[in-house]
Amino acid sequence: MPAIELIIPALVESINARLHRHGRMPLPLPPEADGSALARLRAVLAAGRAVPEKLMHAWEVVHPFSLHERVDGPIGASPAATAAWLGNGGAPAVDDPGRRYLEAVADRYGGPVPCAAPITVFERAWVLSWLAEAGVPLAVPESLLRELDVAVGPTGTPAGRGLPQDADTTAMALSALAQLGAVREPDSLWAYETGTHFCTWQGEDGRSVSVNAHVLEAFGHYLRTGPERASRYADATRRLTTWLADQQDPDGSWLDRWHASPFYATACCALALDRFGEGPAARVAVDRAVDWVLDTQRPDGSWGCGRAQARKPGTRCVFCLLVRMVAQKVRLCVATRMFHAHFKASRSTDQVIHRCGTTKISICRKRSFEPPCSPRYTRHNAISHDRRYTFRSVRCRPPWLERPLAALLGCPGSITPSRRLGLVR
């Protein structure tokens, strides 16, 4: 959560004030939130100094200070900040833009509200980029591409109205544009360079691996166009590769400041390193990430960091990650384990189709040991010995599927059906 070092102490302070009125014991602050940052901020406000734009997102923490000017609509793209802003002036009118915003957000989610809404630019860029990454055919309206293109200014773009420009949204927008054929030089991202990595926004307290993975992708897409200033972007790509590999946890995953679950950060980092990472460090990091994903699948076929997330987007992010690994030819033994894992997670699904260039690869769950026959499909003997699935392709064969199975796996001799591909390491 942005500004968590301010929000937690302010929230505990508010709760303790209520507890004190009822004669109850106060809550202690968490060890990591000592309240010093909140005290410094209030001292700045008391001195009458200018308020940084990023603070607007957490305006509820600045009580009893308030601003005199009026802002129509959401404050800092935050329902909490907007409610605090409106509360300073008494009950707002029915037609007040801020009140209408709060009512719309509360109605949409049935009461609970998100920490930020709307974040139109980020959501559009994120959806388009991940659909393109997964190989889903897209027909994107020109108007949407133009709006995304216009949103990226000299210092990037904010996620939504009332927020400062940030490297994450900027990198996602540039990557989405590049994947959809509208490549732009990602020079606006240099404003977030720190020397070792890229910050999310100016003055960030902390760091984010998913943000740096998205910056790596934006630079990588641009480098593929053969730009004149390739050396600067290539140097940054190497530095980002090293930095991301160094941030990987010993178990092969990545943990990000924006997510309680490691699956999203792991998908972002592994995909970026697999496609645009430089040197052997990237390959080792990706292999470790794939092993971690496969090893953390639950007995029921799902993934997640808690019960409530068993069927949440983390599962789909993981599957996107593994499909990408197959497309990049990461160990064929992992490929079969991956599809077996996906079928466990999606029991109602009997077929997965993945596009690899001009090739459409179809992986079907077998209903019997006999492979289906059709003149449209050519069965690849190299990998179809696994009796659980049939691997088929349409139009043409990828060259890497033409090689013998033993050569693909790096194993001498023949592979018998009893040695299932998913068990060969």
Short mmCIF file of C-alpha atoms in Angstrom, two decimals:
data_model
loop_
_atom_site.label_atom_id
_atom_site.label_comp_id
_atom_site.label_asym_id
_atom_site.label_seq_id
_atom_site.Cartn_x
_atom_site.Cartn_y
_atom_site.Cartn_z
CA MET A 1 0.00 0.00 0.00
CA PRO A 2 1.42 3.45 -0.84
CA ALA A 3 2.25 5.55 2.24
CA ILE A 4 1.81 2.61 4.59
CA GLU A 5 4.49 4.10 6.86
CA LEU A 6 2.13 7.07 7.34
CA ILE A 7 -1.25 5.35 7.23
CA ILE A 8 -0.58 2.68 9.89
CA PRO A 9 0.59 5.11 12.63
CA ALA A 10 -2.25 7.51 11.82
CA LEU A 11 -4.81 4.70 11.93
CA VAL A 12 -3.49 3.34 15.24
CA GLU A 13 -3.52 6.89 16.64
CA SER A 14 -7.17 7.32 15.64
CA ILE A 15 -8.16 3.97 17.13
CA ASN A 16 -6.33 4.71 20.38
CA ALA A 17 -8.13 8.04 20.73
CA ARG A 18 -11.44 6.19 20.63
CA LEU A 19 -10.18 3.48 23.00
CA HIS A 20 -9.04 6.16 25.45
CA ARG A 21 -12.52 7.68 25.56
CA HIS A 22 -13.88 4.28 26.56
CA GLY A 23 -11.18 3.64 29.15
CA ARG A 24 -9.56 0.79 27.25
CA MET A 25 -5.91 -0.09 26.71
CA PRO A 26 -4.28 1.42 23.59
CA LEU A 27 -2.92 -0.59 20.70
CA PRO A 28 0.87 -0.71 20.23
CA LEU A 29 2.48 0.31 16.95
CA PRO A 30 3.98 -2.45 14.81
CA PRO A 31 7.78 -2.57 15.15
CA GLU A 32 8.29 -1.41 11.54
CA ALA A 33 5.97 1.60 11.94
CA ASP A 34 7.41 3.81 14.66
CA GLY A 35 5.51 6.94 13.59
CA SER A 36 8.65 9.00 12.93
CA ALA A 37 7.75 9.60 9.26
CA LEU A 38 4.28 10.83 10.25
CA ALA A 39 5.78 13.18 12.85
CA ARG A 40 8.17 14.67 10.28
CA LEU A 41 5.33 15.17 7.82
CA ARG A 42 3.19 16.99 10.36
CA ALA A 43 6.13 19.23 11.24
CA VAL A 44 6.46 20.16 7.56
CA LEU A 45 2.76 20.94 7.33
CA ALA A 46 2.83 22.99 10.54
CA ALA A 47 5.65 25.09 9.05
CA GLY A 48 3.42 25.93 6.10
CA ARG A 49 5.64 24.28 3.51
CA ALA A 50 4.33 23.00 0.18
CA VAL A 51 2.65 19.62 0.19
CA PRO A 52 4.12 17.06 -2.28
CA GLU A 53 1.65 15.78 -4.85
CA LYS A 54 2.06 12.16 -3.78
CA LEU A 55 0.72 13.02 -0.30
CA MET A 56 -2.72 13.70 -1.72
CA HIS A 57 -3.26 9.95 -2.05
CA ALA A 58 -2.99 9.62 1.76
CA TRP A 59 -4.69 12.84 2.78
CA GLU A 60 -6.55 11.12 5.63
CA VAL A 61 -3.29 10.96 7.65
CA VAL A 62 -2.70 14.74 7.85
CA HIS A 63 -5.44 15.56 10.41
CA PRO A 64 -5.89 18.21 11.76
CA PHE A 65 -4.32 20.04 8.82
CA SER A 66 -6.35 20.81 5.72
CA LEU A 67 -6.07 22.73 2.49
CA HIS A 68 -8.15 25.78 1.63
CA GLU A 69 -8.57 25.22 -2.10
CA ARG A 70 -11.38 23.04 -3.36
CA VAL A 71 -10.85 20.05 -5.63
CA ASP A 72 -13.74 18.60 -7.60
CA GLY A 73 -13.92 14.83 -7.69
CA PRO A 74 -11.59 12.25 -6.15
CA ILE A 75 -8.59 13.32 -4.07
CA GLY A 76 -5.43 11.46 -4.99
CA ALA A 77 -7.50 8.72 -6.66
CA SER A 78 -8.29 7.54 -3.13
CA PRO A 79 -11.72 6.97 -1.53
CA ALA A 80 -10.17 7.34 1.94
CA ALA A 81 -8.46 10.63 1.08
CA THR A 82 -11.63 11.93 -0.56
CA ALA A 83 -13.75 11.05 2.48
CA ALA A 84 -11.27 12.83 4.78
CA TRP A 85 -11.28 15.88 2.50
CA LEU A 86 -15.07 16.08 2.42
CA GLY A 87 -15.31 15.54 6.19
CA ASN A 88 -13.48 18.79 6.86
CA GLY A 89 -16.32 20.87 5.42
CA GLY A 90 -19.38 19.19 6.89
CA ALA A 91 -21.88 17.09 4.98
CA PRO A 92 -21.33 17.56 1.22
CA ALA A 93 -24.18 18.45 -1.10
CA VAL A 94 -25.92 15.68 -3.00
CA ASP A 95 -24.46 16.88 -6.30
CA ASP A 96 -20.91 17.34 -4.92
CA PRO A 97 -18.44 15.57 -7.31
CA GLY A 98 -16.52 14.06 -4.39
CA ARG A 99 -19.66 12.65 -2.84
CA ARG A 100 -20.82 11.22 -6.17
CA TYR A 101 -17.38 9.60 -6.56
CA LEU A 102 -17.58 7.96 -3.13
CA GLU A 103 -21.11 6.69 -3.70
CA ALA A 104 -20.15 5.24 -7.09
CA VAL A 105 -17.10 3.42 -5.69
CA ALA A 106 -19.03 2.06 -2.71
CA ASP A 107 -21.91 0.89 -4.93
CA ARG A 108 -19.54 -0.82 -7.35
CA TYR A 109 -17.92 -3.02 -4.70
CA GLY A 110 -20.93 -3.39 -2.40
CA GLY A 111 -19.51 -1.32 0.44
CA PRO A 112 -15.75 -1.96 0.68
CA VAL A 113 -13.59 0.34 -1.43
CA PRO A 114 -10.12 -0.09 -3.01
CA CYS A 115 -7.10 1.96 -1.96
CA ALA A 116 -6.98 3.61 -5.40
CA ALA A 117 -9.69 4.18 -8.03
CA PRO A 118 -9.87 4.84 -10.84
CA ILE A 119 -6.44 3.98 -12.24
CA THR A 120 -7.51 3.95 -15.87
CA VAL A 121 -4.10 4.29 -17.53
CA PHE A 122 -2.49 1.50 -15.54
CA GLU A 123 -5.42 -0.90 -15.91
CA ARG A 124 -5.62 -0.41 -19.68
CA ALA A 125 -1.86 -0.82 -20.11
CA TRP A 126 -1.72 -3.82 -17.78
CA VAL A 127 -4.56 -5.69 -19.48
CA LEU A 128 -3.31 -5.02 -23.01
CA SER A 129 0.28 -5.94 -22.19
CA TRP A 130 -0.56 -9.22 -20.47
CA LEU A 131 -2.99 -10.28 -23.19
CA ALA A 132 -0.31 -9.61 -25.79
CA GLU A 133 2.27 -11.43 -23.66
CA ALA A 134 0.01 -14.49 -23.47
CA GLY A 135 -0.38 -14.51 -27.26
CA VAL A 136 -4.08 -13.67 -27.27
CA PRO A 137 -5.10 -12.14 -30.62
CA LEU A 138 -6.20 -8.53 -30.04
CA ALA A 139 -8.23 -6.03 -32.05
CA VAL A 140 -7.54 -2.80 -30.18
CA PRO A 141 -9.46 0.34 -31.15
CA GLU A 142 -7.25 3.09 -32.52
CA SER A 143 -8.82 5.56 -30.09
CA LEU A 144 -7.62 3.49 -27.12
CA LEU A 145 -4.07 3.36 -28.47
CA ARG A 146 -4.08 7.11 -29.05
CA GLU A 147 -5.27 7.79 -25.51
CA LEU A 148 -2.57 5.52 -24.11
CA ASP A 149 0.05 7.18 -26.28
CA VAL A 150 -1.01 10.71 -25.33
CA ALA A 151 -0.99 9.82 -21.63
CA VAL A 152 2.80 9.27 -21.66
CA GLY A 153 4.48 12.65 -21.30
CA PRO A 154 8.14 13.71 -20.94
CA THR A 155 8.25 12.42 -17.36
CA GLY A 156 5.88 9.51 -17.81
CA THR A 157 2.27 9.04 -16.88
CA PRO A 158 0.29 8.64 -13.64
CA ALA A 159 -1.86 5.60 -13.00
CA GLY A 160 -4.92 7.81 -12.71
CA ARG A 161 -6.19 11.27 -11.97
CA GLY A 162 -4.76 12.84 -8.82
CA LEU A 163 -1.67 10.63 -8.68
CA PRO A 164 1.93 11.57 -9.56
CA GLN A 165 3.67 10.10 -12.59
CA ASP A 166 5.26 6.74 -11.84
CA ALA A 167 7.67 4.37 -13.55
CA ASP A 168 5.37 1.35 -13.25
CA THR A 169 2.46 2.81 -15.21
CA THR A 170 4.84 4.45 -17.68
CA ALA A 171 6.72 1.21 -18.37
CA MET A 172 3.48 -0.77 -18.72
CA ALA A 173 2.05 1.78 -21.16
CA LEU A 174 5.24 1.80 -23.26
CA SER A 175 5.36 -2.01 -23.32
CA ALA A 176 1.71 -2.28 -24.32
CA LEU A 177 2.21 0.24 -27.13
CA ALA A 178 5.31 -1.62 -28.36
CA GLN A 179 3.56 -5.00 -28.29
CA LEU A 180 0.71 -3.52 -30.34
CA GLY A 181 3.01 -2.02 -32.98
CA ALA A 182 3.22 1.57 -31.69
CA VAL A 183 6.82 1.61 -30.42
CA ARG A 184 8.01 4.74 -28.60
CA GLU A 185 11.41 5.52 -27.14
CA PRO A 186 11.15 4.92 -23.37
CA ASP A 187 13.28 7.96 -22.54
CA SER A 188 10.70 9.19 -20.02
CA LEU A 189 11.80 6.37 -17.72
CA TRP A 190 15.23 7.91 -17.15
CA ALA A 191 13.58 10.31 -14.69
CA TYR A 192 13.24 7.34 -12.30
CA GLU A 193 16.80 5.98 -12.51
CA THR A 194 18.57 5.80 -9.15
CA GLY A 195 21.93 4.35 -10.19
CA THR A 196 21.18 0.81 -9.02
CA HIS A 197 17.53 0.42 -10.01
CA PHE A 198 14.44 2.43 -10.98
CA CYS A 199 12.18 3.97 -8.35
CA THR A 200 8.40 3.86 -8.65
CA TRP A 201 8.14 7.64 -8.28
CA GLN A 202 10.36 10.47 -7.18
CA GLY A 203 11.06 10.32 -3.46
CA GLU A 204 9.95 6.71 -3.06
CA ASP A 205 10.64 5.07 0.29
CA GLY A 206 11.47 1.50 -0.65
CA ARG A 207 11.81 -0.33 -3.94
CA SER A 208 9.74 -2.61 -6.15
CA VAL A 209 10.93 -5.61 -8.18
CA SER A 210 7.79 -5.66 -10.36
CA VAL A 211 8.36 -2.03 -11.35
CA ASN A 212 11.93 -2.80 -12.40
CA ALA A 213 10.77 -5.89 -14.29
CA HIS A 214 8.34 -3.71 -16.25
CA VAL A 215 11.10 -1.18 -16.98
CA LEU A 216 13.28 -4.03 -18.26
CA GLU A 217 10.47 -5.08 -20.62
CA ALA A 218 9.96 -1.52 -21.89
CA PHE A 219 13.68 -1.20 -22.66
CA GLY A 220 13.78 -4.66 -24.20
CA HIS A 221 10.91 -3.99 -26.58
CA TYR A 222 12.56 -0.77 -27.68
CA LEU A 223 15.98 -2.39 -28.20
CA ARG A 224 14.44 -4.87 -30.62
CA THR A 225 13.76 -1.98 -33.01
CA GLY A 226 17.49 -1.29 -33.38
CA PRO A 227 17.53 2.29 -32.04
CA GLU A 228 20.42 4.70 -32.51
CA ARG A 229 20.87 5.14 -28.76
CA ALA A 230 20.96 1.39 -28.14
CA SER A 231 24.07 1.40 -25.94
CA ARG A 232 22.46 3.34 -23.09
CA TYR A 233 19.41 1.09 -23.01
CA ALA A 234 21.55 -2.04 -23.34
CA ASP A 235 23.66 -0.98 -20.35
CA ALA A 236 20.50 -0.38 -18.32
CA THR A 237 19.17 -3.80 -19.35
CA ARG A 238 22.30 -5.49 -18.03
CA ARG A 239 22.13 -3.57 -14.75
CA LEU A 240 18.45 -4.43 -14.32
CA THR A 241 19.16 -8.10 -15.01
CA THR A 242 21.78 -8.18 -12.27
CA TRP A 243 19.62 -6.24 -9.83
CA LEU A 244 16.54 -8.43 -10.34
CA ALA A 245 18.57 -11.63 -10.03
CA ASP A 246 20.07 -10.33 -6.78
CA GLN A 247 16.59 -9.62 -5.39
CA GLN A 248 15.37 -13.19 -5.93
CA ASP A 249 14.64 -15.07 -2.72
CA PRO A 250 16.54 -18.30 -1.98
CA ASP A 251 13.48 -20.42 -2.83
CA GLY A 252 13.31 -18.98 -6.38
CA SER A 253 10.45 -16.51 -5.89
CA TRP A 254 10.29 -12.72 -5.70
CA LEU A 255 8.30 -10.71 -3.15
CA ASP A 256 7.10 -7.22 -4.00
CA ARG A 257 6.05 -4.28 -1.85
CA TRP A 258 2.72 -4.03 -3.68
CA HIS A 259 1.51 -7.62 -3.14
CA ALA A 260 1.04 -9.95 -0.20
CA SER A 261 1.39 -12.87 -2.60
CA PRO A 262 4.74 -13.61 -4.30
CA PHE A 263 3.10 -15.02 -7.44
CA TYR A 264 2.53 -11.72 -9.24
CA ALA A 265 6.06 -10.45 -8.60
CA THR A 266 7.53 -13.81 -9.63
CA ALA A 267 5.55 -13.82 -12.87
CA CYS A 268 6.66 -10.24 -13.69
CA CYS A 269 10.33 -10.85 -12.95
CA ALA A 270 10.60 -14.28 -14.58
CA LEU A 271 8.85 -13.16 -17.76
CA ALA A 272 11.02 -10.05 -18.07
CA LEU A 273 14.26 -11.94 -17.42
CA ASP A 274 13.28 -14.79 -19.73
CA ARG A 275 12.62 -12.47 -22.63
CA PHE A 276 15.04 -9.58 -22.13
CA GLY A 277 17.53 -10.61 -19.43
CA GLU A 278 21.25 -10.56 -20.25
CA GLY A 279 23.75 -13.26 -19.38
CA PRO A 280 23.62 -16.56 -17.48
CA ALA A 281 22.24 -14.92 -14.34
CA ALA A 282 18.90 -14.39 -16.11
CA ARG A 283 18.68 -18.03 -17.22
CA VAL A 284 19.48 -19.34 -13.74
CA ALA A 285 16.92 -17.01 -12.14
CA VAL A 286 14.18 -18.07 -14.57
CA ASP A 287 14.86 -21.77 -14.05
CA ARG A 288 14.70 -21.33 -10.28
CA ALA A 289 11.43 -19.41 -10.62
CA VAL A 290 9.85 -22.16 -12.73
CA ASP A 291 10.88 -24.79 -10.18
CA TRP A 292 9.39 -22.71 -7.37
CA VAL A 293 6.08 -22.27 -9.18
CA LEU A 294 5.76 -25.97 -9.87
CA ASP A 295 6.79 -26.91 -6.33
CA THR A 296 4.25 -24.58 -4.68
CA GLN A 297 1.16 -25.94 -6.39
CA ARG A 298 -1.41 -27.21 -3.93
CA PRO A 299 -2.83 -30.74 -3.95
CA ASP A 300 -6.11 -29.44 -5.43
CA GLY A 301 -4.22 -27.87 -8.35
CA SER A 302 -4.44 -24.25 -7.22
CA TRP A 303 -1.87 -21.64 -6.21
CA GLY A 304 -2.09 -18.82 -3.69
CA CYS A 305 -0.75 -17.38 -0.44
CA GLY A 306 -3.99 -17.98 1.50
CA ARG A 307 -7.32 -19.75 1.32
CA ALA A 308 -9.09 -16.73 -0.14
CA GLN A 309 -6.65 -16.60 -3.04
CA ALA A 310 -6.85 -20.21 -4.13
CA ARG A 311 -8.73 -19.35 -7.32
CA LYS A 312 -7.77 -15.72 -7.62
CA PRO A 313 -5.74 -14.01 -10.40
CA GLY A 314 -2.49 -15.41 -8.99
CA THR A 315 -3.35 -18.74 -10.61
CA ARG A 316 -3.85 -17.13 -14.00
CA CYS A 317 -0.61 -15.15 -13.64
CA VAL A 318 1.24 -18.39 -12.88
CA PHE A 319 -0.22 -20.11 -15.91
CA CYS A 320 0.73 -17.16 -18.12
CA LEU A 321 4.23 -17.40 -16.72
CA LEU A 322 4.53 -21.10 -17.50
CA VAL A 323 3.09 -20.80 -21.00
CA ARG A 324 5.70 -18.14 -21.69
CA MET A 325 8.39 -20.48 -20.42
CA VAL A 326 7.26 -23.09 -22.96
CA ALA A 327 7.24 -20.53 -25.76
CA GLN A 328 10.84 -19.68 -24.88
CA LYS A 329 11.80 -23.38 -24.86
CA VAL A 330 12.62 -23.66 -21.19
CA ARG A 331 13.20 -27.35 -20.48
CA LEU A 332 10.68 -29.58 -22.16
CA CYS A 333 10.31 -31.67 -19.03
CA VAL A 334 8.90 -28.59 -17.31
CA ALA A 335 6.50 -28.12 -20.23
CA THR A 336 4.58 -31.32 -19.55
CA ARG A 337 4.61 -30.76 -15.81
CA MET A 338 3.25 -27.29 -16.44
CA PHE A 339 0.33 -28.42 -18.56
CA HIS A 340 -0.44 -31.21 -16.13
CA ALA A 341 -0.46 -28.63 -13.34
CA HIS A 342 -2.76 -26.37 -15.35
CA PHE A 343 -5.24 -29.16 -16.00
CA LYS A 344 -5.28 -29.90 -12.28
CA ALA A 345 -6.05 -26.24 -11.59
CA SER A 346 -8.73 -26.04 -14.29
CA ARG A 347 -10.53 -29.35 -14.08
CA SER A 348 -13.27 -28.23 -16.44
CA THR A 349 -10.74 -27.45 -19.18
CA ASP A 350 -9.76 -30.21 -21.56
CA GLN A 351 -7.75 -28.22 -24.08
CA VAL A 352 -5.23 -25.41 -24.10
CA ILE A 353 -4.13 -23.61 -27.25
CA HIS A 354 -0.92 -21.60 -27.36
CA ARG A 355 0.31 -19.65 -30.38
CA CYS A 356 4.06 -19.70 -31.08
CA GLY A 357 4.68 -17.43 -34.07
CA THR A 358 2.80 -18.88 -37.02
CA THR A 359 2.23 -22.12 -35.15
CA LYS A 360 -0.79 -22.94 -33.05
CA ILE A 361 0.10 -25.63 -30.52
CA SER A 362 -2.84 -27.52 -29.07
CA ILE A 363 -2.46 -29.57 -25.90
CA CYS A 364 -5.43 -31.81 -25.15
CA ARG A 365 -6.20 -34.01 -22.18
CA LYS A 366 -6.50 -37.53 -23.47
CA ARG A 367 -9.71 -39.35 -22.77
CA SER A 368 -8.08 -42.63 -23.77
CA PHE A 369 -4.58 -43.85 -24.53
CA GLU A 370 -5.25 -43.57 -28.27
CA PRO A 371 -4.40 -40.12 -29.71
CA PRO A 372 -7.18 -38.43 -31.72
CA CYS A 373 -6.73 -38.62 -35.47
CA SER A 374 -7.51 -35.83 -37.89
CA PRO A 375 -6.01 -34.90 -41.28
CA ARG A 376 -5.70 -31.28 -40.03
CA TYR A 377 -3.28 -32.18 -37.26
CA THR A 378 0.20 -33.65 -37.22
CA ARG A 379 1.18 -35.49 -34.10
CA HIS A 380 4.69 -34.92 -32.79
CA ASN A 381 6.19 -38.24 -31.75
CA ALA A 382 8.94 -36.38 -29.93
CA ILE A 383 6.72 -35.47 -27.01
CA SER A 384 3.39 -37.26 -27.45
CA HIS A 385 4.55 -40.39 -25.61
CA ASP A 386 3.23 -38.92 -22.38
CA ARG A 387 -0.09 -40.74 -22.20
CA ARG A 388 -1.91 -38.00 -20.32
CA TYR A 389 -1.88 -35.47 -23.16
CA THR A 390 -1.74 -35.12 -26.91
CA PHE A 391 0.51 -32.41 -28.35
CA ARG A 392 -0.51 -31.22 -31.81
CA SER A 393 0.31 -28.30 -34.06
CA VAL A 394 -1.39 -26.65 -37.00
CA ARG A 395 0.13 -24.98 -40.10
CA CYS A 396 3.81 -25.67 -39.37
CA ARG A 397 6.14 -27.27 -36.88
CA PRO A 398 8.42 -25.24 -34.64
CA PRO A 399 12.01 -26.30 -35.39
CA TRP A 400 12.66 -27.13 -31.75
CA LEU A 401 9.90 -29.76 -31.81
CA GLU A 402 11.53 -31.61 -34.72
CA ARG A 403 14.49 -32.71 -32.63
CA PRO A 404 14.50 -36.16 -30.98
CA LEU A 405 13.22 -36.29 -27.44
CA ALA A 406 16.53 -37.51 -26.04
CA ALA A 407 18.32 -34.55 -27.59
CA LEU A 408 15.76 -32.09 -26.27
CA LEU A 409 16.11 -33.45 -22.76
CA GLY A 410 19.86 -33.83 -22.97
CA CYS A 411 19.52 -37.56 -22.16
CA PRO A 412 21.30 -40.36 -24.02
CA GLY A 413 19.34 -43.29 -25.37
CA SER A 414 15.61 -43.67 -25.77
CA ILE A 415 12.80 -42.58 -23.50
CA THR A 416 10.15 -45.18 -22.79
CA PRO A 417 6.50 -44.34 -22.09
CA SER A 418 6.96 -45.45 -18.50
CA ARG A 419 9.41 -42.58 -17.96
CA ARG A 420 6.95 -39.78 -18.01
CA LEU A 421 8.22 -36.50 -19.26
CA GLY A 422 7.14 -34.67 -16.14
CA LEU A 423 9.50 -36.82 -14.01
CA VAL A 424 12.62 -36.31 -16.08
CA ARG A 425 14.79 -33.57 -14.57
#
